[in-house]
Tab-separated table of C-alpha atoms in Angstrom:
chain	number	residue	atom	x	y	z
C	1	UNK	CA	4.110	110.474	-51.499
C	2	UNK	CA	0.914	112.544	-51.473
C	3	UNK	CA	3.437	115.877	-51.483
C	4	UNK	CA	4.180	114.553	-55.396
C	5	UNK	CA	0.935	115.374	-56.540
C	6	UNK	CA	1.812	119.485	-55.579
C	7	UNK	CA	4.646	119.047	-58.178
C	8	UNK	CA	3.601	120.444	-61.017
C	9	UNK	CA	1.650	118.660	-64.443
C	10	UNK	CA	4.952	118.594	-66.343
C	11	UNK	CA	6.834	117.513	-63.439
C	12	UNK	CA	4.625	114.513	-63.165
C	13	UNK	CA	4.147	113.928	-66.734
C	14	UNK	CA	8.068	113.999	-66.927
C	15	UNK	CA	7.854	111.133	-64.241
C	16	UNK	CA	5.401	109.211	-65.884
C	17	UNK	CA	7.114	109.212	-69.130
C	18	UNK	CA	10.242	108.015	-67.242
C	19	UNK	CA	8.676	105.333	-65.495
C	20	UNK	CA	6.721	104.208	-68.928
C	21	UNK	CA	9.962	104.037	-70.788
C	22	UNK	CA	11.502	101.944	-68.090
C	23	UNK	CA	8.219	99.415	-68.539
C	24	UNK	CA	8.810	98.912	-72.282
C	25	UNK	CA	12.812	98.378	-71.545
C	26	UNK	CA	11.725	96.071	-69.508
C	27	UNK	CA	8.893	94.436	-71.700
C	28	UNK	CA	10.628	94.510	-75.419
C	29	UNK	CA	7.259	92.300	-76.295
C	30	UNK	CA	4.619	94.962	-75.843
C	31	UNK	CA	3.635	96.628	-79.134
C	32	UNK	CA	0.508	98.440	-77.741
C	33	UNK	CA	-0.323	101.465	-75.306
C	34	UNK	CA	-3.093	102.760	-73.954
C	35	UNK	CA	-3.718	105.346	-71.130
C	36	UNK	CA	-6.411	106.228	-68.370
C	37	UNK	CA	-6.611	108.267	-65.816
C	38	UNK	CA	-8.468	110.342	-63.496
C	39	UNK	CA	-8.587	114.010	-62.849
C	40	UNK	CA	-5.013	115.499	-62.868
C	41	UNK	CA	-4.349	112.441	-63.765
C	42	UNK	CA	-5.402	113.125	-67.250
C	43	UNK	CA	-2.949	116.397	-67.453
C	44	UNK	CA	-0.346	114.051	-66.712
C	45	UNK	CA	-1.045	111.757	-68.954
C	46	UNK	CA	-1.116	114.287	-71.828
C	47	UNK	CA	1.940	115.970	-70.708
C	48	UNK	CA	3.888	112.211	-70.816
C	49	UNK	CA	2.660	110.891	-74.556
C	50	UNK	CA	3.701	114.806	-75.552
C	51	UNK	CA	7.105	113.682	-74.214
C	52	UNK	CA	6.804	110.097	-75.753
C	53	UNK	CA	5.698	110.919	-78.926
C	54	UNK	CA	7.537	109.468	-81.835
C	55	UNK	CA	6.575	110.731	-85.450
C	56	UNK	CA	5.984	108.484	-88.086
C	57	UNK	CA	8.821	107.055	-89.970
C	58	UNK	CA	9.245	108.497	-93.711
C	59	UNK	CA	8.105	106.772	-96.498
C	60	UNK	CA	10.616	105.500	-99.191
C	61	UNK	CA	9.539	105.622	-102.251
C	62	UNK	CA	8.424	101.905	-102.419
C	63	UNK	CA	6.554	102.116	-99.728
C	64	UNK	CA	4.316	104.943	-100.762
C	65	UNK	CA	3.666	103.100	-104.527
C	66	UNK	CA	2.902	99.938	-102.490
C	67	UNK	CA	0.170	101.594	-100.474
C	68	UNK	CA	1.613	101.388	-96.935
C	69	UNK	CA	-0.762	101.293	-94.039
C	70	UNK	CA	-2.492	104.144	-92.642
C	71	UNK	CA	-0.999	103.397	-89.266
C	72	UNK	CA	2.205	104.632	-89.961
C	73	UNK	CA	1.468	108.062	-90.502
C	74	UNK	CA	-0.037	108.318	-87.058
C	75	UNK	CA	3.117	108.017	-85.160
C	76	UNK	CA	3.820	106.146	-81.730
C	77	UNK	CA	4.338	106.384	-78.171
C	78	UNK	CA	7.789	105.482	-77.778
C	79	UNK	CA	7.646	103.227	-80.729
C	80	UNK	CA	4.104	101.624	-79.560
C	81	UNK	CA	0.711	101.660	-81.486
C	82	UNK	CA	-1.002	104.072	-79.555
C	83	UNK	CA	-4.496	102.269	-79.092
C	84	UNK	CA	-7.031	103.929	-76.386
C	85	UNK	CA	-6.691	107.719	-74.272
C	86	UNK	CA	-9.622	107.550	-71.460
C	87	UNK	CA	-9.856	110.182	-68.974
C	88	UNK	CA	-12.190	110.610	-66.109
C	89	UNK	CA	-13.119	113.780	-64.523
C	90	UNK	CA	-9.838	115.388	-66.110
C	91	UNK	CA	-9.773	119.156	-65.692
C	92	UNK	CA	-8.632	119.095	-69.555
C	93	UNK	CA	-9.613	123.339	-69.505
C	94	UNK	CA	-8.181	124.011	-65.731
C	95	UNK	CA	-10.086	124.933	-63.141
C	96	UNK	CA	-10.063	128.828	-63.255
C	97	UNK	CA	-13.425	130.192	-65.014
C	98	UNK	CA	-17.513	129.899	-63.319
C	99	UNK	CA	-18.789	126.947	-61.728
C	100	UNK	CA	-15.349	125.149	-62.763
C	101	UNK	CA	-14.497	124.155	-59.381
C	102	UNK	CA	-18.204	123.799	-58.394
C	103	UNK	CA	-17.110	123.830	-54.453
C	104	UNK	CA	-16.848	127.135	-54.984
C	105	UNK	CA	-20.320	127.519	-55.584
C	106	UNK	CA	-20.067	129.975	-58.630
C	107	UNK	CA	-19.630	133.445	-57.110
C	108	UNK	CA	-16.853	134.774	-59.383
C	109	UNK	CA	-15.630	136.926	-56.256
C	110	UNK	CA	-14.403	133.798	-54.519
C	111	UNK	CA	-13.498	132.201	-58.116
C	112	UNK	CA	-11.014	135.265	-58.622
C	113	UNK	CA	-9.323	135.116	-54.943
C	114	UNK	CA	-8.940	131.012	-55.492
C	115	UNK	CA	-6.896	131.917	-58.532
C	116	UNK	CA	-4.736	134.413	-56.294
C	117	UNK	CA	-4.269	132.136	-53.556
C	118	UNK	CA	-4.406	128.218	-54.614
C	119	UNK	CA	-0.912	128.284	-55.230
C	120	UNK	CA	-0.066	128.741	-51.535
C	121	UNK	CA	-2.321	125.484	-50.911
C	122	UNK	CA	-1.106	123.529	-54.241
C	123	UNK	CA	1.851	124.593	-54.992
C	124	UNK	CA	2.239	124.435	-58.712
C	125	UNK	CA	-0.085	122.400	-59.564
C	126	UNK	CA	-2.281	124.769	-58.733
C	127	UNK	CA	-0.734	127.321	-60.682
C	128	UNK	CA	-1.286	125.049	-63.782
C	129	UNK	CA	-4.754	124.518	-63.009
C	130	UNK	CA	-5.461	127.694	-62.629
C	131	UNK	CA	-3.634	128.951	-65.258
C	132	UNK	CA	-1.936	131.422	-63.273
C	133	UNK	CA	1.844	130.393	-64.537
C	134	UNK	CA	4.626	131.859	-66.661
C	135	UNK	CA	7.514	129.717	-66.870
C	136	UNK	CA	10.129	132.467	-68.229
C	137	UNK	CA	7.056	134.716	-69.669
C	138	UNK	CA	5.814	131.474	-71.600
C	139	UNK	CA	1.802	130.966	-71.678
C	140	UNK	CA	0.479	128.907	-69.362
C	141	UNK	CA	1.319	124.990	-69.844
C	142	UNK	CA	-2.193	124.327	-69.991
C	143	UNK	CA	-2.459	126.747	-73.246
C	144	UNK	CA	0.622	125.293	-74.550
C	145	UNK	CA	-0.485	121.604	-73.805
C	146	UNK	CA	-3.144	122.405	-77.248
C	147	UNK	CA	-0.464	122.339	-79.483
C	148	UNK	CA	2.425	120.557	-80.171
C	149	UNK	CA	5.669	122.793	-78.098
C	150	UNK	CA	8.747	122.398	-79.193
C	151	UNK	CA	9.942	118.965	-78.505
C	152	UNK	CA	6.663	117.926	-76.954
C	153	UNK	CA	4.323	117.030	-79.321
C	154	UNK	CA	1.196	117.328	-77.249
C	155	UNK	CA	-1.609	117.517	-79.973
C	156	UNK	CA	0.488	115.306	-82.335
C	157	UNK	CA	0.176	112.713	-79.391
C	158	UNK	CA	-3.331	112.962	-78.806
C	159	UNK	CA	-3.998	112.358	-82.510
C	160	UNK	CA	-2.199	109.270	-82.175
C	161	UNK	CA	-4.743	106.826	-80.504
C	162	UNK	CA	-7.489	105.686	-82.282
C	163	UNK	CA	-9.566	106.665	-79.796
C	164	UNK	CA	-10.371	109.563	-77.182
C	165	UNK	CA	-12.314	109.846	-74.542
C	166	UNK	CA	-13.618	111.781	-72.123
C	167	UNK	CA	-15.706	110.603	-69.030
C	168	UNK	CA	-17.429	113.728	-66.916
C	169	UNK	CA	-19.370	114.069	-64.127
C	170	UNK	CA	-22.786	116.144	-65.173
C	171	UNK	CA	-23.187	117.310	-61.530
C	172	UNK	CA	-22.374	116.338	-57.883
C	173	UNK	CA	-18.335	116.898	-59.249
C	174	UNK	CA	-17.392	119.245	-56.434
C	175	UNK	CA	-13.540	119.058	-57.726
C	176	UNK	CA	-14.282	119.421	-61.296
C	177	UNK	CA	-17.011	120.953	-63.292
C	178	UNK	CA	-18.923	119.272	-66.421
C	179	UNK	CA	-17.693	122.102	-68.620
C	180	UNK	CA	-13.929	121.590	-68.055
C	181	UNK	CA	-13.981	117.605	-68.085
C	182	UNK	CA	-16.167	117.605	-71.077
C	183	UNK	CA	-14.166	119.666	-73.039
C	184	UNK	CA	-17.212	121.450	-73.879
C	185	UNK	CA	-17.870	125.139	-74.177
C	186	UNK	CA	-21.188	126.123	-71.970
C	187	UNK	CA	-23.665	126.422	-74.647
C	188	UNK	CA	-22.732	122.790	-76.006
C	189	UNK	CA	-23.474	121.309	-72.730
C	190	UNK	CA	-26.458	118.738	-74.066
C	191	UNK	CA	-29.699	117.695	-72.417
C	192	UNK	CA	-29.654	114.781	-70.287
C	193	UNK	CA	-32.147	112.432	-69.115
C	194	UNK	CA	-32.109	109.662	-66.383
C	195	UNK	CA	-30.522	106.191	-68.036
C	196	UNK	CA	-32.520	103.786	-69.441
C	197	UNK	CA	-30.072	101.406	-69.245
C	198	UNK	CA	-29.761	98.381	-66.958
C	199	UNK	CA	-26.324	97.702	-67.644
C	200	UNK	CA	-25.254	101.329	-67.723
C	201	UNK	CA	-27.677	103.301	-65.183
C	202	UNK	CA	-25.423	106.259	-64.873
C	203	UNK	CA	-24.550	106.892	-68.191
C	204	UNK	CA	-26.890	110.028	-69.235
C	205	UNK	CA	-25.354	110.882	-72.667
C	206	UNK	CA	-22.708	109.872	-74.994
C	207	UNK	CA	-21.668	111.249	-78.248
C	208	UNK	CA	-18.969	111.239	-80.825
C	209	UNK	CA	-17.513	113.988	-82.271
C	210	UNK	CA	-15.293	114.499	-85.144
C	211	UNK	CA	-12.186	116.847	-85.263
C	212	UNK	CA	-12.829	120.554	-86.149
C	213	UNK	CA	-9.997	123.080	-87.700
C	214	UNK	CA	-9.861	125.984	-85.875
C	215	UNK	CA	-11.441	128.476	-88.006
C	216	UNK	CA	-14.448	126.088	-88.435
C	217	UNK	CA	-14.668	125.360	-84.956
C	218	UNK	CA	-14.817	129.202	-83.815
C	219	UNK	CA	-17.341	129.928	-86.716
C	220	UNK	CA	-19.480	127.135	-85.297
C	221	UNK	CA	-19.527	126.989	-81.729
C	222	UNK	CA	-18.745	129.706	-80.053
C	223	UNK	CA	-21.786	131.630	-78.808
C	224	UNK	CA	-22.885	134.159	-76.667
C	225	UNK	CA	-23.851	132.266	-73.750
C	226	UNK	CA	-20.226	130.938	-73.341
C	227	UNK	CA	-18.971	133.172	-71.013
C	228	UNK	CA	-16.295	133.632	-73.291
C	229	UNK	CA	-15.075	136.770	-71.443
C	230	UNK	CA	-12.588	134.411	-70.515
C	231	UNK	CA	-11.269	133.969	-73.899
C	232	UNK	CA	-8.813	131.738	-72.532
C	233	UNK	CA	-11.084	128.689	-71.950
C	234	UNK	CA	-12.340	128.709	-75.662
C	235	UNK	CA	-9.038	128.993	-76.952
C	236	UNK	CA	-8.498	125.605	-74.836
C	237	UNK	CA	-11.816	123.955	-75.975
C	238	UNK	CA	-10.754	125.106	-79.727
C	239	UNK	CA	-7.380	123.866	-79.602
C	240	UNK	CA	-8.380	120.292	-78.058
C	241	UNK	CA	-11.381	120.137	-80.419
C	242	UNK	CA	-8.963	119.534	-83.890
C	243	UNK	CA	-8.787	115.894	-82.613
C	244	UNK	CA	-11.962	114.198	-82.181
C	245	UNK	CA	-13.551	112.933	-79.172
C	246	UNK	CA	-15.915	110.591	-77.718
C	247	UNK	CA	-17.980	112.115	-74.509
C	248	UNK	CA	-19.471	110.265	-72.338
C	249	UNK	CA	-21.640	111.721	-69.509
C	250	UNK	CA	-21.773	110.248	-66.077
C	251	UNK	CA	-24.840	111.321	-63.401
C	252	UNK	CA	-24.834	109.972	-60.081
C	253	UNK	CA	-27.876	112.098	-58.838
C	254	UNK	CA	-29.725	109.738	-57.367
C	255	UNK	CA	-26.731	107.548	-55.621
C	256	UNK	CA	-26.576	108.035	-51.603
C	257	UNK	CA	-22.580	108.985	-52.315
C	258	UNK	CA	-23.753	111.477	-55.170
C	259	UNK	CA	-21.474	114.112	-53.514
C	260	UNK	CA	-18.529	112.310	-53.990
C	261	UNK	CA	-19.045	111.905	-57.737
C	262	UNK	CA	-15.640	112.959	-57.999
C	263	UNK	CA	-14.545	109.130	-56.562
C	264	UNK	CA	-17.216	107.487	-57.613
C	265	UNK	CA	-16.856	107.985	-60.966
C	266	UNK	CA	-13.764	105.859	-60.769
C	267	UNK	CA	-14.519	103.175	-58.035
C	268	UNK	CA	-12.020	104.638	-56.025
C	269	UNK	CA	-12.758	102.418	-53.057
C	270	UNK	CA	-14.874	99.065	-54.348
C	271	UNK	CA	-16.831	98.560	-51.117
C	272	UNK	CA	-17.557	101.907	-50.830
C	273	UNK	CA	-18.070	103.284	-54.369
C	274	UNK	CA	-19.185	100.552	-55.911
C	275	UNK	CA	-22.152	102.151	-57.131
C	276	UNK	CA	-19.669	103.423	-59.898
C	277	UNK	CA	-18.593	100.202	-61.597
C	278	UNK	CA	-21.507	100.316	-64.401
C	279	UNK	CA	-18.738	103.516	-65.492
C	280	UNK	CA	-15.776	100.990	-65.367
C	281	UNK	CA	-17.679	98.237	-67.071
C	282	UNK	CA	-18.834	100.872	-69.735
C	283	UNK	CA	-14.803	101.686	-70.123
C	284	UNK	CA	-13.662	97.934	-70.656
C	285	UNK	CA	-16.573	97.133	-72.968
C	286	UNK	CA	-15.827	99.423	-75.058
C	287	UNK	CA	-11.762	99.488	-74.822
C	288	UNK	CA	-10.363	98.736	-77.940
C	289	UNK	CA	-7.682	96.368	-77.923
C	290	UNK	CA	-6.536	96.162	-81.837
């Protein structure tokens, strides 16, 4: 089952999608959907509601004198109210680019071979992380996954919920770096300071953003300490920035398991990472279920 994983993100998300129209066959009574999910996870995840997408029914002309509900002209997943998209330590920009696979301890000579060779390890998976495919000379999905793509209406999707967000790792992430989880371009990295907070000791920062258009958003942020020789990555960070986002930052420096953030952040095993579940209670509290 592990071997699934080396697949491929639209492989998976195709799966996914499958196996979350079978639930609401199954289920005629659910009316609402949400999503979260870890690392690749998250790629998945977008890939699927890009494949589930449903756009919002047309207006007759009644219902547009009758002032007909907002909602509507969000569109569904598969015909449900899209409600809350959580992600957690999602590579949402890949992992090619510095100090975005932190394991690999920044030295762009090993960050280039890693892009040559991660294929042979992850199959294509790792050619979509890395950005290093061309499906019959398309761009790589990753690029593609910022817009909506002929019948998969990635971005259209994501505007759907009423909610995004993005959990990250500020350090100790050895699998995926703060940048790339964060959606954030280097230079709007923020500040951090230990939590105050008994109830939420490893949340560091949190902030709400609203959606940008992409002229705006290139005017704005894009700086010169962004590294942005890789134009690539702030194409990504542009693209997924005309939705909004909340970002919520996640430090585990001073947990005895800080190096494996990566599980932590998730409470992958509850005896042994339980040290995360401030993160998880942080994610319920403030799931939205209407």
């Amino acid at each position: 089952m592990y071997k699934l994983t080396l697949d491929g993100v639209d492989v998976m998300g195709e799966r996914l999608a499958e196996e979350v129209i079978e639930v609401i066959n199954r289920r005629p009574e659910i009316k609402k959907i949400s999503f979260v999910a870890h690392s690749v996870g998250g790629l998945v995840a977008r890939y699927a509601i890009g494949r589930l997408y449903r756009p919002p029914r047309r207006k007759s002309q009644e219902d547009s004198t009758v002032g007909a509900c907002e909602d509507d002209s969000r569109g569904t997943i598969y015909g449900l109210e899209a409600i809350n998209f959580v992600t957690v330590a999602t590579p949402h920009l890949g992992s090619r680019g510095n100090k975005q696979v932190p394991f690999l301890f920044g030295v762009t000579a090993i960050e280039k071979v890693a892009s040559l060779v991660i294929h042979w390890i992850f199959r294509r998976t790792g050619r979509h992380l890395f950005l290093t495919d061309n499906d019959g000379g398309q761009p790589p999905l990753l690029q593609r996954m910022v817009d909506d793509c002929g019948d998969l209406y990635f971005l259209s999707a994501l505007r759907a919920f009423k909610r995004r967000v993005a959990y990250a790792n500020v350090g100790y992430d050895h699998i995926v770096g703060w940048r790339t989880s964060s959606i954030r371009l280097n230079s709007e990295l923020p500040k951090w300071e230990d939590s105050l907070s008994e109830k939420y000791p490893h949340i560091v920062y949190e902030e709400k953003s609203k959606s940008k258009k992409v002229d705006q958003y290139a005017m704005d942020s894009i700086g010169e300490d962004d590294n942005c020789n890789d134009e690539l990555e702030g194409e990504l960070v542009t693209g997924l920035s005309r939705v909004s986002w909340e970002r919520v930052d996640v430090s585990f420096h001073t947990s005895r398991l800080r190096f494996a953030a990566h599980s932590v952040i998730q409470v992958k095993d509850s005896f042994m990472e339980s040290e995360g579940a401030d993160v998880i209670q942080h994610m319920i509290d403030h799931f939205l279920l209407t």
